[in-house]
Amino acid sequence: MAIMTPGERIGAAVEMRKPDRVPVVPIIDFFAGQYGGITQHDMLFDIKKADAALEKTVRELGAIDGQNLSYAGLGRIMQVIFPNPPVMPGVGAEPEDGQFQFVEKTVMDWEEYTQIEERGPVRWIVDKMKLSNPQLGNPVGMLKTFAAVAADITKARGSIKRWRRKGIESMVAYNIVFTPMEYISLFMRSFNDFILDIFRHPEEVKEASRVLMKPMKMQGSMMVRMSGLKRVFMGGTRTSASCLSPSQFEEFALPEWQEMCEFWVGKGVTPLLHFDSDWTAFFPLLKNLPRRKCILNLDGSSDIFKAKEVLGDHMCIMGDVPAALLKLGEPEEVDDYCRRLITEVGAGGGFILSSGCTIPVDARPENVAAMLGSVHRYTP
Amino acid sequence: MKEAIAAMLAELREDDTLAEIGKALAAGTDPLALVEGLRDGMSEVGRRFEEKEYYLSELIMSAEIFKQAIGLIEPRLASGSGAPRGSVVIGTVKGDIHDIGKNIVATLLRCGGYEVHDLGVDIPADAFVRKLKETGAPVLALSGLLTLAFDSMKETVDSLAEAGLRGRVKVIIGGGPVNDKVVEYSGADAWGMDASQAVKLVGQFVGP
């Protein structure tokens, strides 16, 4: 088979054809920042330094075909767009080389579920963003903030193009979209309150889901336009089988995932379903998502071999070298796990080798090298 | 009465459970019998969780009902009655602020009758040592979601040894990426894949 470019290789895997070899597309920037000698703060806020760190990493540890989600240079954007901003290294009292982490916090009462439509969903979201970004409360502050965000997005877009010229694709860059329930649970109600709402206020939760669907799609469409990439990263964890029962998933979450995926597929955009936690029990239900149009990206908590069995003909599978293995394992163990992934999950095509969620910041470099090199050692 | 309460709780009927508790208390039922009914209900929830009839959401809801029901009963309990089964110190280790799993384990342990000393998140090793000395708790439960937490877990276990506590304190760990390798690396005694397993481990170490 003729040698493919990284873009062709990834494209073939996504379309469930056989590429010349399995593409490797990790989330690598946290690790690359550390390996490349910059702080985590610089990785998130200075894309030039982040790019230089990644360049050193791939030069010394092995080539990649693409980056999965990239956080490089997105620090300021995440501070603004998330109503409940993550803890950021070098921001506030956090050390420059600290760890990026999401915070569990309730910023809405359950009664608000039915008030979103009246307020207008976009205005309601902006109201929540103002809680941590009070400058959005006045027109000048809002203008300045969004101008800064736009500047960072422009820089990130420039980075995407530069990496493509160097032979590294961006899968999704900053095209991040949430389903309404994932969004509510992660940023608005906290996990515990959201779960209780499902039992106590089921109709109100569904009402909020219906109303928030439009702004979620709008935000994603804007990102797709700005990035020029025809893929979106859809994070899922709070609606996984680690949290909900199959009947709850079918009643509450599956309709959202279906609607969202069908929307993107209808626009020619590929949903990359980045599913953290354990989704194994829901694999049969994921057959309700558009056939051969989505990427199922698992983090090491789900049974990826079972995914191949149940969904191997339905969607491209991506994953899932576990974070603990990359930190604590030996290179031979990493190699062995990657071999299994490539030969078993990669059989027949439709597989992309990736890290289980992110390559951890403290992964052993020799383990990362073993993972990146495995695609050249093994064939499906 | 006791059986009815257990069944209502196991079926996650929040309003019915609380109403039944209220009725029973008004009728002068022994509050300890009601607590037993609730514990039986929680045991049934645990059984269903293990059988995969219930998922985490059901565990959380059952714990919420239990907490409210106990809140109704507590004022009627004579002081000294219903002594805890044992005590546990719990927290998310230094450098990690994730608390969902830790909170669920703490809640289920309380439902199971254990006295829980929850130190919160981002807890340095010396704070765990101080609390273990102060309380005499025989179990330390450490949580973490980041791989950086593995180092903090190891540091905490080492600090226990330095403080001379390792012989009398069992250490259990949990969190997304935790597995056997992390137990070996950190020097802990065991790990739990989910909150239900964590409660079981505590039962093994403290006594059921």
Coordinates of C-alpha atoms in Angstrom, one line a residue:
Chain A
M1 CA 0.0 0.0 0.0
A2 CA 1.3 3.5 -0.9
I3 CA 2.5 5.6 2.0
M4 CA -0.2 8.0 3.2
T5 CA 0.2 11.5 4.6
P6 CA -0.9 11.9 8.2
G7 CA -4.1 13.6 7.1
E8 CA -4.9 10.7 4.7
R9 CA -4.1 8.2 7.3
I10 CA -6.4 9.7 9.9
G11 CA -9.1 10.2 7.3
A12 CA -8.9 6.6 6.3
A13 CA -9.2 5.4 9.9
V14 CA -12.1 7.8 10.6
E15 CA -13.9 6.5 7.4
M16 CA -13.2 3.0 8.7
R17 CA -11.0 2.1 5.7
K18 CA -7.6 0.5 6.1
P19 CA -4.8 3.1 6.3
D20 CA -1.2 2.2 5.4
R21 CA -0.6 1.9 9.2
V22 CA -2.5 2.8 12.4
P23 CA -2.3 6.5 13.0
V24 CA -1.1 7.8 16.4
V25 CA -3.0 10.8 17.7
P26 CA -2.5 11.5 21.5
I27 CA -3.4 14.4 23.8
I28 CA 0.1 15.3 24.4
D29 CA 0.5 18.9 25.3
F30 CA 0.6 18.7 29.1
F31 CA 3.3 16.1 28.9
A32 CA 5.1 17.9 26.0
G33 CA 5.2 21.1 28.1
Q34 CA 6.9 19.3 30.9
Y35 CA 9.2 17.3 28.7
G36 CA 10.0 20.4 26.6
G37 CA 11.1 22.4 29.6
I38 CA 8.3 25.0 30.0
T39 CA 5.8 25.4 32.8
Q40 CA 2.2 24.3 32.5
H41 CA 1.2 27.9 32.7
D42 CA 3.3 28.7 29.6
M43 CA 1.8 25.7 27.8
L44 CA -1.7 27.0 28.4
F45 CA -1.0 30.7 27.8
D46 CA 1.9 31.0 25.4
I47 CA 1.3 29.0 22.2
K48 CA 4.8 29.7 20.7
K49 CA 6.5 28.2 23.8
A50 CA 4.0 25.3 23.7
D51 CA 4.7 24.6 20.1
A52 CA 8.5 24.6 20.7
A53 CA 8.0 22.2 23.5
L54 CA 6.0 19.9 21.3
E55 CA 8.5 20.1 18.6
K56 CA 11.3 18.9 20.9
T57 CA 9.0 16.1 22.2
V58 CA 8.2 14.6 18.9
R59 CA 11.7 15.1 17.6
E60 CA 13.2 13.2 20.5
L61 CA 10.5 10.7 21.4
G62 CA 8.9 9.9 18.1
A63 CA 6.6 11.4 15.4
I64 CA 2.8 11.7 15.8
D65 CA 0.3 11.8 13.0
G66 CA -1.8 14.3 14.9
Q67 CA -2.9 15.9 18.1
N68 CA -6.2 15.0 19.6
L69 CA -7.6 17.9 21.7
S70 CA -5.0 20.6 22.1
Y71 CA -5.0 22.8 25.2
A72 CA -1.9 24.7 24.0
G73 CA -2.5 28.5 24.3
L74 CA -6.1 28.1 25.3
G75 CA -5.8 29.2 29.0
R76 CA -7.4 32.6 28.6
I77 CA -10.2 31.1 26.5
M78 CA -11.0 28.5 29.1
Q79 CA -11.0 31.1 31.8
V80 CA -13.8 32.9 30.0
I81 CA -16.0 30.3 28.3
F82 CA -16.4 28.0 31.2
P83 CA -18.9 29.3 33.7
N84 CA -17.0 27.4 36.4
P85 CA -13.4 27.9 35.3
P86 CA -10.8 25.2 35.9
V87 CA -7.9 25.7 38.3
M88 CA -5.1 27.1 36.1
P89 CA -1.4 26.8 36.7
G90 CA 0.1 30.2 37.5
V91 CA -3.3 31.9 37.9
G92 CA -4.2 33.2 41.4
A93 CA -2.3 31.3 44.0
E94 CA -1.6 28.3 41.8
P95 CA 2.0 27.4 41.1
E96 CA 3.3 28.1 37.6
D97 CA 3.9 24.4 37.1
G98 CA 0.7 23.2 38.9
Q99 CA -1.9 21.0 37.4
F100 CA -4.9 22.0 35.3
Q101 CA -8.1 20.7 37.0
F102 CA -11.8 21.2 36.8
V103 CA -13.6 22.3 40.0
E104 CA -16.9 20.9 41.3
K105 CA -19.2 23.8 42.1
T106 CA -22.9 24.6 42.0
V107 CA -23.6 27.9 40.3
M108 CA -27.4 27.4 39.7
D109 CA -30.4 26.3 41.6
W110 CA -32.6 23.5 40.2
E111 CA -35.4 26.0 39.9
E112 CA -33.5 27.7 37.1
Y113 CA -33.9 24.7 34.8
T114 CA -37.3 26.1 33.8
Q115 CA -36.2 29.8 33.7
I116 CA -33.6 29.5 31.1
E117 CA -35.9 29.9 28.1
E118 CA -37.5 33.0 29.5
R119 CA -34.1 34.6 30.2
G120 CA -32.9 33.5 26.8
P121 CA -30.4 30.6 26.8
V122 CA -27.4 32.7 25.5
R123 CA -28.0 35.5 27.9
W124 CA -28.4 33.0 30.7
I125 CA -25.1 31.4 29.9
V126 CA -23.4 34.8 29.8
D127 CA -25.0 35.6 33.2
K128 CA -23.2 32.6 34.5
M129 CA -19.9 33.4 32.8
K130 CA -20.1 36.8 34.6
L131 CA -19.9 35.1 38.0
S132 CA -16.2 34.4 37.4
N133 CA -15.6 37.1 34.8
P134 CA -17.3 40.2 36.2
Q135 CA -15.7 42.4 33.5
L136 CA -18.3 40.9 31.1
G137 CA -20.9 43.0 33.0
N138 CA -19.9 46.2 31.1
P139 CA -19.6 46.6 27.4
V140 CA -16.0 47.8 27.4
G141 CA -14.9 44.8 29.6
M142 CA -16.9 42.4 27.4
L143 CA -15.3 43.9 24.2
K144 CA -11.8 43.7 25.6
T145 CA -12.3 40.1 26.9
F146 CA -13.7 38.8 23.6
A147 CA -11.0 40.6 21.7
A148 CA -8.3 38.9 23.7
V149 CA -10.1 35.5 23.2
A150 CA -10.3 36.2 19.5
A151 CA -6.6 37.0 19.4
D152 CA -5.8 33.7 21.1
I153 CA -8.0 31.8 18.7
T154 CA -6.3 33.4 15.8
K155 CA -2.9 32.4 17.2
A156 CA -4.2 28.8 17.8
R157 CA -5.4 28.7 14.2
G158 CA -2.0 29.8 13.0
S159 CA -0.5 27.0 15.0
I160 CA -2.8 24.4 13.4
K161 CA -1.6 25.5 10.0
R162 CA 2.0 25.4 11.0
W163 CA 1.7 21.9 12.4
R164 CA -0.1 20.7 9.3
R165 CA 2.8 22.0 7.1
K166 CA 5.1 20.0 9.4
G167 CA 3.0 16.8 8.9
I168 CA 1.0 16.9 12.1
E169 CA -2.7 17.1 11.9
S170 CA -5.0 18.7 14.5
M171 CA -8.0 16.4 15.1
V172 CA -10.2 18.9 16.8
A173 CA -7.9 21.7 18.1
Y174 CA -10.3 23.9 20.2
N175 CA -13.6 22.7 18.7
I176 CA -15.1 21.7 22.0
V177 CA -18.8 21.0 22.3
F178 CA -20.9 19.7 25.2
T179 CA -24.3 18.1 25.3
P180 CA -26.5 20.2 27.6
M181 CA -26.5 17.6 30.4
E182 CA -22.7 17.2 30.4
Y183 CA -22.5 21.0 30.4
I184 CA -24.9 21.4 33.3
S185 CA -23.3 18.7 35.3
L186 CA -19.7 19.8 34.7
F187 CA -20.2 23.6 35.0
M188 CA -23.5 24.5 36.5
R189 CA -24.9 22.0 39.1
S190 CA -22.0 19.9 40.1
F191 CA -22.1 16.1 39.7
N192 CA -24.0 15.2 42.9
D193 CA -26.7 17.8 42.5
F194 CA -27.2 16.9 38.9
I195 CA -27.7 13.2 39.8
L196 CA -30.2 14.1 42.4
D197 CA -32.0 16.4 39.9
I198 CA -32.5 13.4 37.6
F199 CA -34.5 11.7 40.3
R200 CA -36.3 14.6 41.8
H201 CA -36.8 17.0 38.8
P202 CA -36.6 14.8 35.7
E203 CA -38.9 17.0 33.5
E204 CA -37.1 20.2 34.5
V205 CA -33.8 18.6 33.5
K206 CA -35.2 17.6 30.2
E207 CA -36.6 21.1 29.6
A208 CA -33.2 22.7 30.3
S209 CA -31.6 20.2 27.9
R210 CA -34.1 21.1 25.2
V211 CA -33.5 24.8 25.6
L212 CA -29.7 24.6 25.9
M213 CA -29.3 22.5 22.8
K214 CA -29.4 25.5 20.5
P215 CA -26.6 27.6 22.1
M216 CA -24.4 24.5 22.4
K217 CA -24.8 23.9 18.7
M218 CA -24.2 27.6 17.9
Q219 CA -21.0 27.7 20.0
G220 CA -19.7 24.5 18.2
S221 CA -20.6 25.9 14.8
M222 CA -18.6 29.0 15.6
M223 CA -15.6 27.0 16.6
V224 CA -15.8 24.9 13.5
R225 CA -15.8 28.0 11.3
M226 CA -12.9 29.6 13.2
S227 CA -10.7 26.5 13.2
G228 CA -11.4 25.4 9.7
L229 CA -11.5 21.8 11.0
K230 CA -14.5 19.6 10.2
R231 CA -14.4 17.7 13.5
V232 CA -15.7 18.5 17.0
F233 CA -14.6 17.2 20.3
M234 CA -17.6 16.2 22.4
G235 CA -16.5 15.3 26.0
G236 CA -18.7 12.8 27.8
T237 CA -18.2 11.5 31.4
R238 CA -21.1 12.6 33.6
T239 CA -23.6 10.6 31.4
S240 CA -21.4 7.5 31.3
A241 CA -22.2 4.1 32.8
S242 CA -19.9 5.1 35.7
C243 CA -22.7 7.5 36.7
L244 CA -26.1 6.7 35.1
S245 CA -28.0 3.5 34.7
P246 CA -28.7 2.3 31.1
S247 CA -32.4 3.3 31.5
Q248 CA -31.4 6.7 32.7
F249 CA -29.0 7.0 29.8
E250 CA -31.7 6.1 27.3
E251 CA -34.2 8.4 28.8
F252 CA -32.1 11.5 29.5
A253 CA -28.7 11.4 27.7
L254 CA -29.0 9.3 24.6
P255 CA -31.5 11.6 22.9
E256 CA -29.1 14.5 23.4
W257 CA -26.1 12.5 22.0
Q258 CA -28.2 11.4 19.0
E259 CA -29.5 14.9 18.3
M260 CA -26.0 16.4 18.6
C261 CA -24.3 13.8 16.5
E262 CA -26.9 13.9 13.8
F263 CA -26.6 17.7 13.7
W264 CA -22.9 17.6 13.1
V265 CA -23.0 14.7 10.7
G266 CA -25.6 16.6 8.7
K267 CA -23.2 19.5 8.4
G268 CA -20.4 17.2 7.3
V269 CA -18.6 17.5 10.6
T270 CA -17.3 14.4 12.4
P271 CA -18.1 14.1 16.1
L272 CA -15.1 12.8 18.1
L273 CA -16.8 11.3 21.2
H274 CA -14.2 11.7 23.9
F275 CA -15.7 9.3 26.5
D276 CA -14.0 9.3 29.9
S277 CA -15.1 6.9 32.6
D278 CA -16.7 3.5 31.8
W279 CA -19.1 3.4 28.9
T280 CA -18.9 -0.4 28.4
A281 CA -22.5 -1.1 29.5
F282 CA -23.8 1.5 27.0
F283 CA -21.9 0.2 24.0
P284 CA -25.0 -1.5 22.5
L285 CA -27.0 1.8 22.9
L286 CA -24.3 3.7 21.0
K287 CA -25.4 1.9 17.9
N288 CA -28.2 4.6 17.8
L289 CA -25.6 7.2 16.8
P290 CA -24.9 7.7 13.1
R291 CA -23.3 4.7 11.5
R292 CA -19.7 5.1 10.4
K293 CA -19.7 8.8 11.0
C294 CA -18.3 9.2 14.6
I295 CA -15.1 8.5 16.4
L296 CA -15.3 6.7 19.8
N297 CA -12.4 7.9 21.9
L298 CA -12.0 5.9 25.1
D299 CA -9.8 6.7 28.1
G300 CA -8.8 3.3 29.5
S301 CA -11.7 3.0 31.8
S302 CA -14.0 1.3 29.3
D303 CA -13.3 -2.1 27.7
I304 CA -11.9 -1.0 24.3
F305 CA -11.7 -4.6 23.2
K306 CA -15.4 -5.0 23.9
A307 CA -16.0 -1.8 22.0
K308 CA -14.4 -3.4 19.0
E309 CA -16.6 -6.4 19.3
V310 CA -19.9 -4.4 19.7
L311 CA -19.2 -1.3 17.7
G312 CA -16.3 -2.2 15.5
D313 CA -18.5 -2.0 12.4
H314 CA -20.3 1.1 13.6
M315 CA -17.7 3.7 14.5
C316 CA -14.0 4.4 14.4
I317 CA -12.4 3.5 17.7
M318 CA -9.6 5.6 19.3
G319 CA -7.6 5.0 22.4
D320 CA -6.6 4.1 25.0
V321 CA -3.2 3.7 26.6
P322 CA -3.9 4.3 30.3
A323 CA -2.3 7.2 32.1
A324 CA -1.2 4.9 35.0
L325 CA 0.6 2.6 32.5
L326 CA 2.4 5.6 31.0
K327 CA 3.6 6.7 34.4
L328 CA 4.2 3.5 36.3
G329 CA 4.6 0.9 33.6
E330 CA 7.8 -0.4 31.9
P331 CA 8.3 0.3 28.1
E332 CA 7.8 -3.4 27.4
E333 CA 4.4 -3.3 29.1
V334 CA 3.4 -0.2 27.1
D335 CA 4.6 -1.8 23.9
D336 CA 2.7 -5.0 24.7
Y337 CA -0.5 -3.0 25.3
C338 CA -0.1 -1.0 22.1
R339 CA 0.5 -4.2 20.2
R340 CA -2.8 -5.6 21.4
L341 CA -4.6 -2.4 20.5
I342 CA -3.1 -2.3 17.0
T343 CA -3.5 -6.0 16.2
E344 CA -6.9 -6.6 17.9
V345 CA -8.8 -3.3 17.9
G346 CA -7.1 -2.2 14.7
A347 CA -8.0 -5.4 12.8
G348 CA -9.8 -4.4 9.6
G349 CA -9.1 -0.7 10.0
G350 CA -11.1 2.0 11.8
F351 CA -8.7 2.5 14.7
I352 CA -6.5 5.4 15.9
L353 CA -4.0 4.8 18.6
S354 CA -4.2 7.4 21.3
S355 CA -3.6 8.1 25.0
G356 CA -6.3 7.2 27.5
C357 CA -7.5 10.8 28.0
T358 CA -4.2 12.8 28.2
I359 CA -0.6 11.5 28.3
P360 CA 0.0 12.5 31.9
V361 CA 2.4 15.3 32.6
D362 CA 4.6 12.9 34.6
A363 CA 4.6 10.0 32.1
R364 CA 8.0 8.3 31.7
P365 CA 9.5 9.6 28.4
E366 CA 10.6 6.1 27.5
N367 CA 7.0 4.9 27.8
V368 CA 5.8 7.7 25.6
A369 CA 8.4 6.7 23.0
A370 CA 7.3 3.1 23.2
M371 CA 3.7 4.1 22.5
L372 CA 4.6 6.4 19.6
G373 CA 6.9 3.9 18.1
S374 CA 4.5 1.0 18.3
V375 CA 2.6 2.0 15.2
H376 CA 5.7 1.4 13.2
R377 CA 6.4 -2.0 14.8
Y378 CA 2.9 -3.6 14.5
T379 CA 0.3 -3.9 11.8
P380 CA -3.3 -4.9 12.3
Chain B
M1 CA -42.2 -1.3 59.8
K2 CA -38.5 -2.0 59.7
E3 CA -39.0 -4.2 56.5
A4 CA -41.2 -1.6 54.9
I5 CA -38.6 1.2 55.4
A6 CA -35.9 -1.0 54.1
A7 CA -38.0 -1.8 51.0
M8 CA -38.9 1.8 50.4
L9 CA -35.3 2.9 50.7
A10 CA -34.1 0.2 48.4
E11 CA -36.7 1.3 45.8
L12 CA -35.4 4.9 46.2
R13 CA -38.9 6.1 47.2
E14 CA -37.7 9.3 48.9
D15 CA -41.0 10.8 50.0
D16 CA -42.5 7.5 51.1
T17 CA -39.4 6.6 53.2
L18 CA -39.3 10.0 55.0
A19 CA -43.1 9.9 55.6
E20 CA -42.9 6.4 57.0
I21 CA -40.0 7.4 59.3
G22 CA -42.1 10.4 60.5
K23 CA -45.1 8.2 61.1
A24 CA -43.1 5.6 63.0
L25 CA -41.4 8.2 65.2
A26 CA -44.8 9.8 66.0
A27 CA -46.1 6.3 67.0
G28 CA -43.2 5.9 69.4
T29 CA -41.3 3.2 67.4
D30 CA -37.8 2.5 68.7
P31 CA -35.5 4.8 66.7
L32 CA -32.8 2.2 66.6
A33 CA -35.1 -0.2 64.9
L34 CA -35.7 2.5 62.2
V35 CA -31.9 2.9 61.8
E36 CA -31.7 -0.8 61.3
G37 CA -34.4 -0.7 58.7
L38 CA -32.5 2.0 56.8
R39 CA -29.2 0.1 57.1
D40 CA -31.0 -3.0 55.7
G41 CA -32.3 -0.8 52.8
M42 CA -28.7 0.4 52.1
S43 CA -27.5 -3.2 52.1
E44 CA -30.1 -4.1 49.5
V45 CA -29.0 -1.1 47.4
G46 CA -25.4 -2.3 47.7
R47 CA -26.4 -5.8 46.6
R48 CA -28.2 -4.4 43.6
F49 CA -25.2 -2.2 42.8
E50 CA -22.9 -5.3 42.8
E51 CA -25.4 -7.2 40.6
K52 CA -25.4 -4.2 38.2
E53 CA -29.1 -3.7 38.8
Y54 CA -28.2 -0.3 40.2
Y55 CA -25.6 2.2 39.1
L56 CA -23.8 5.1 40.8
S57 CA -26.7 7.4 40.4
E58 CA -28.9 5.0 42.5
L59 CA -26.2 4.8 45.1
I60 CA -26.1 8.6 45.4
M61 CA -29.8 8.9 45.6
S62 CA -30.1 6.1 48.3
A63 CA -27.4 7.8 50.4
E64 CA -29.3 11.1 50.1
I65 CA -32.5 9.5 51.3
F66 CA -30.6 7.8 54.1
K67 CA -29.0 11.1 55.2
Q68 CA -32.4 12.8 55.4
A69 CA -34.0 9.9 57.3
I70 CA -31.2 9.8 59.8
G71 CA -31.6 13.6 60.3
L72 CA -35.2 12.9 61.4
I73 CA -34.2 10.1 63.7
E74 CA -31.1 11.5 65.3
P75 CA -32.9 13.9 67.8
R76 CA -34.7 10.8 69.2
L77 CA -31.6 8.7 69.7
A78 CA -30.4 8.5 73.2
S79 CA -26.8 9.8 73.5
G80 CA -24.4 6.9 73.3
S81 CA -26.8 4.6 71.4
G82 CA -25.8 3.4 68.0
A83 CA -22.0 3.7 68.5
P84 CA -20.1 3.8 65.2
R85 CA -18.7 0.6 63.8
G86 CA -15.3 2.2 63.6
S87 CA -13.7 5.3 62.2
V88 CA -12.0 6.2 59.0
V89 CA -9.9 9.2 57.9
I90 CA -10.5 10.1 54.3
G91 CA -9.3 12.8 51.9
T92 CA -8.0 13.6 48.4
V93 CA -4.2 13.8 48.5
K94 CA -2.0 16.8 48.0
G95 CA -2.0 18.4 44.6
D96 CA -5.4 17.0 43.6
I97 CA -8.7 18.7 44.1
H98 CA -11.1 16.1 42.7
D99 CA -13.7 15.2 45.3
I100 CA -16.6 13.4 43.6
G101 CA -15.4 9.9 44.4
K102 CA -14.1 10.8 47.8
N103 CA -17.4 12.4 48.8
I104 CA -19.4 9.4 47.6
V105 CA -17.2 7.0 49.6
A106 CA -17.4 9.2 52.7
T107 CA -21.2 9.3 52.4
L108 CA -21.6 5.6 52.0
L109 CA -19.3 4.9 54.9
R110 CA -21.5 7.2 57.1
C111 CA -24.5 5.3 55.8
G112 CA -22.8 2.1 56.9
G113 CA -22.4 3.4 60.4
Y114 CA -18.8 4.4 60.3
E115 CA -17.5 7.6 61.8
V116 CA -15.9 9.5 59.0
H117 CA -13.2 12.2 59.3
D118 CA -13.2 13.9 55.9
L119 CA -10.3 16.2 55.6
G120 CA -11.3 17.5 52.1
V121 CA -9.1 17.9 49.1
D122 CA -5.4 18.8 48.4
I123 CA -4.4 17.3 51.8
P124 CA -0.7 17.1 52.7
A125 CA 0.7 14.0 54.3
D126 CA 1.3 15.5 57.7
A127 CA -2.4 16.5 58.0
F128 CA -3.4 12.9 57.5
V129 CA -0.9 11.8 60.1
R130 CA -2.2 14.4 62.6
K131 CA -5.8 13.3 62.1
L132 CA -4.9 9.6 62.5
K133 CA -3.1 10.3 65.7
E134 CA -5.9 12.4 67.0
T135 CA -8.7 10.0 66.2
G136 CA -6.9 6.6 66.5
A137 CA -8.7 5.6 63.3
P138 CA -7.6 2.2 62.0
V139 CA -8.2 3.0 58.3
L140 CA -7.0 5.8 56.0
A141 CA -8.8 6.2 52.7
L142 CA -6.9 8.2 50.0
S143 CA -8.4 9.5 46.8
G144 CA -6.9 10.9 43.7
L145 CA -7.7 11.3 40.0
L146 CA -4.4 12.6 38.7
T147 CA -1.3 10.5 38.1
L148 CA 0.5 13.2 40.3
A149 CA -1.7 11.9 43.1
F150 CA 0.2 8.6 43.0
D151 CA 3.3 10.4 44.4
S152 CA 1.2 12.1 47.1
M153 CA -0.3 8.7 48.1
K154 CA 3.2 7.3 48.4
E155 CA 4.4 10.3 50.3
T156 CA 1.5 9.9 52.7
V157 CA 2.1 6.2 53.3
D158 CA 5.7 6.9 53.9
S159 CA 4.8 9.6 56.4
L160 CA 2.6 7.1 58.3
A161 CA 5.6 4.8 58.5
E162 CA 7.8 7.6 59.8
A163 CA 5.2 8.5 62.4
G164 CA 5.1 4.9 63.6
L165 CA 1.5 4.5 62.5
R166 CA 1.8 2.0 59.6
G167 CA 1.5 -1.0 61.8
R168 CA -2.0 -0.1 63.1
V169 CA -3.4 1.8 60.1
K170 CA -4.6 0.2 56.9
V171 CA -4.5 2.4 53.8
I172 CA -6.9 2.0 51.0
I173 CA -6.8 4.1 47.8
G174 CA -9.1 4.9 44.9
G175 CA -9.8 7.2 42.0
G176 CA -10.1 7.0 38.2
P177 CA -6.6 5.7 37.2
V178 CA -5.8 3.7 40.4
N179 CA -5.1 0.0 40.0
D180 CA -2.8 -2.7 41.4
K181 CA 0.3 -1.0 40.1
V182 CA -0.6 2.1 42.1
V183 CA -1.1 0.1 45.2
E184 CA 2.4 -1.4 44.7
Y185 CA 3.9 2.0 43.9
S186 CA 2.3 3.8 46.9
G187 CA 2.7 1.1 49.5
A188 CA -1.0 1.1 50.2
D189 CA -2.8 -2.0 51.4
A190 CA -5.6 -2.2 48.8
W191 CA -7.6 -0.3 46.3
G192 CA -11.3 0.0 45.5
M193 CA -12.7 0.2 42.0
D194 CA -15.8 1.9 43.2
A195 CA -17.4 3.3 46.3
S196 CA -19.1 0.1 47.1
Q197 CA -15.8 -1.8 47.1
A198 CA -14.3 0.9 49.3
V199 CA -16.9 0.3 51.9
K200 CA -16.3 -3.4 51.7
L201 CA -12.6 -2.9 52.2
V202 CA -13.2 -0.8 55.3
G203 CA -15.5 -3.5 56.6
Q204 CA -12.7 -6.1 56.2
F205 CA -10.2 -3.9 58.0
V206 CA -12.4 -2.5 60.8
G207 CA -15.0 -5.2 61.0
P208 CA -18.5 -5.3 59.5

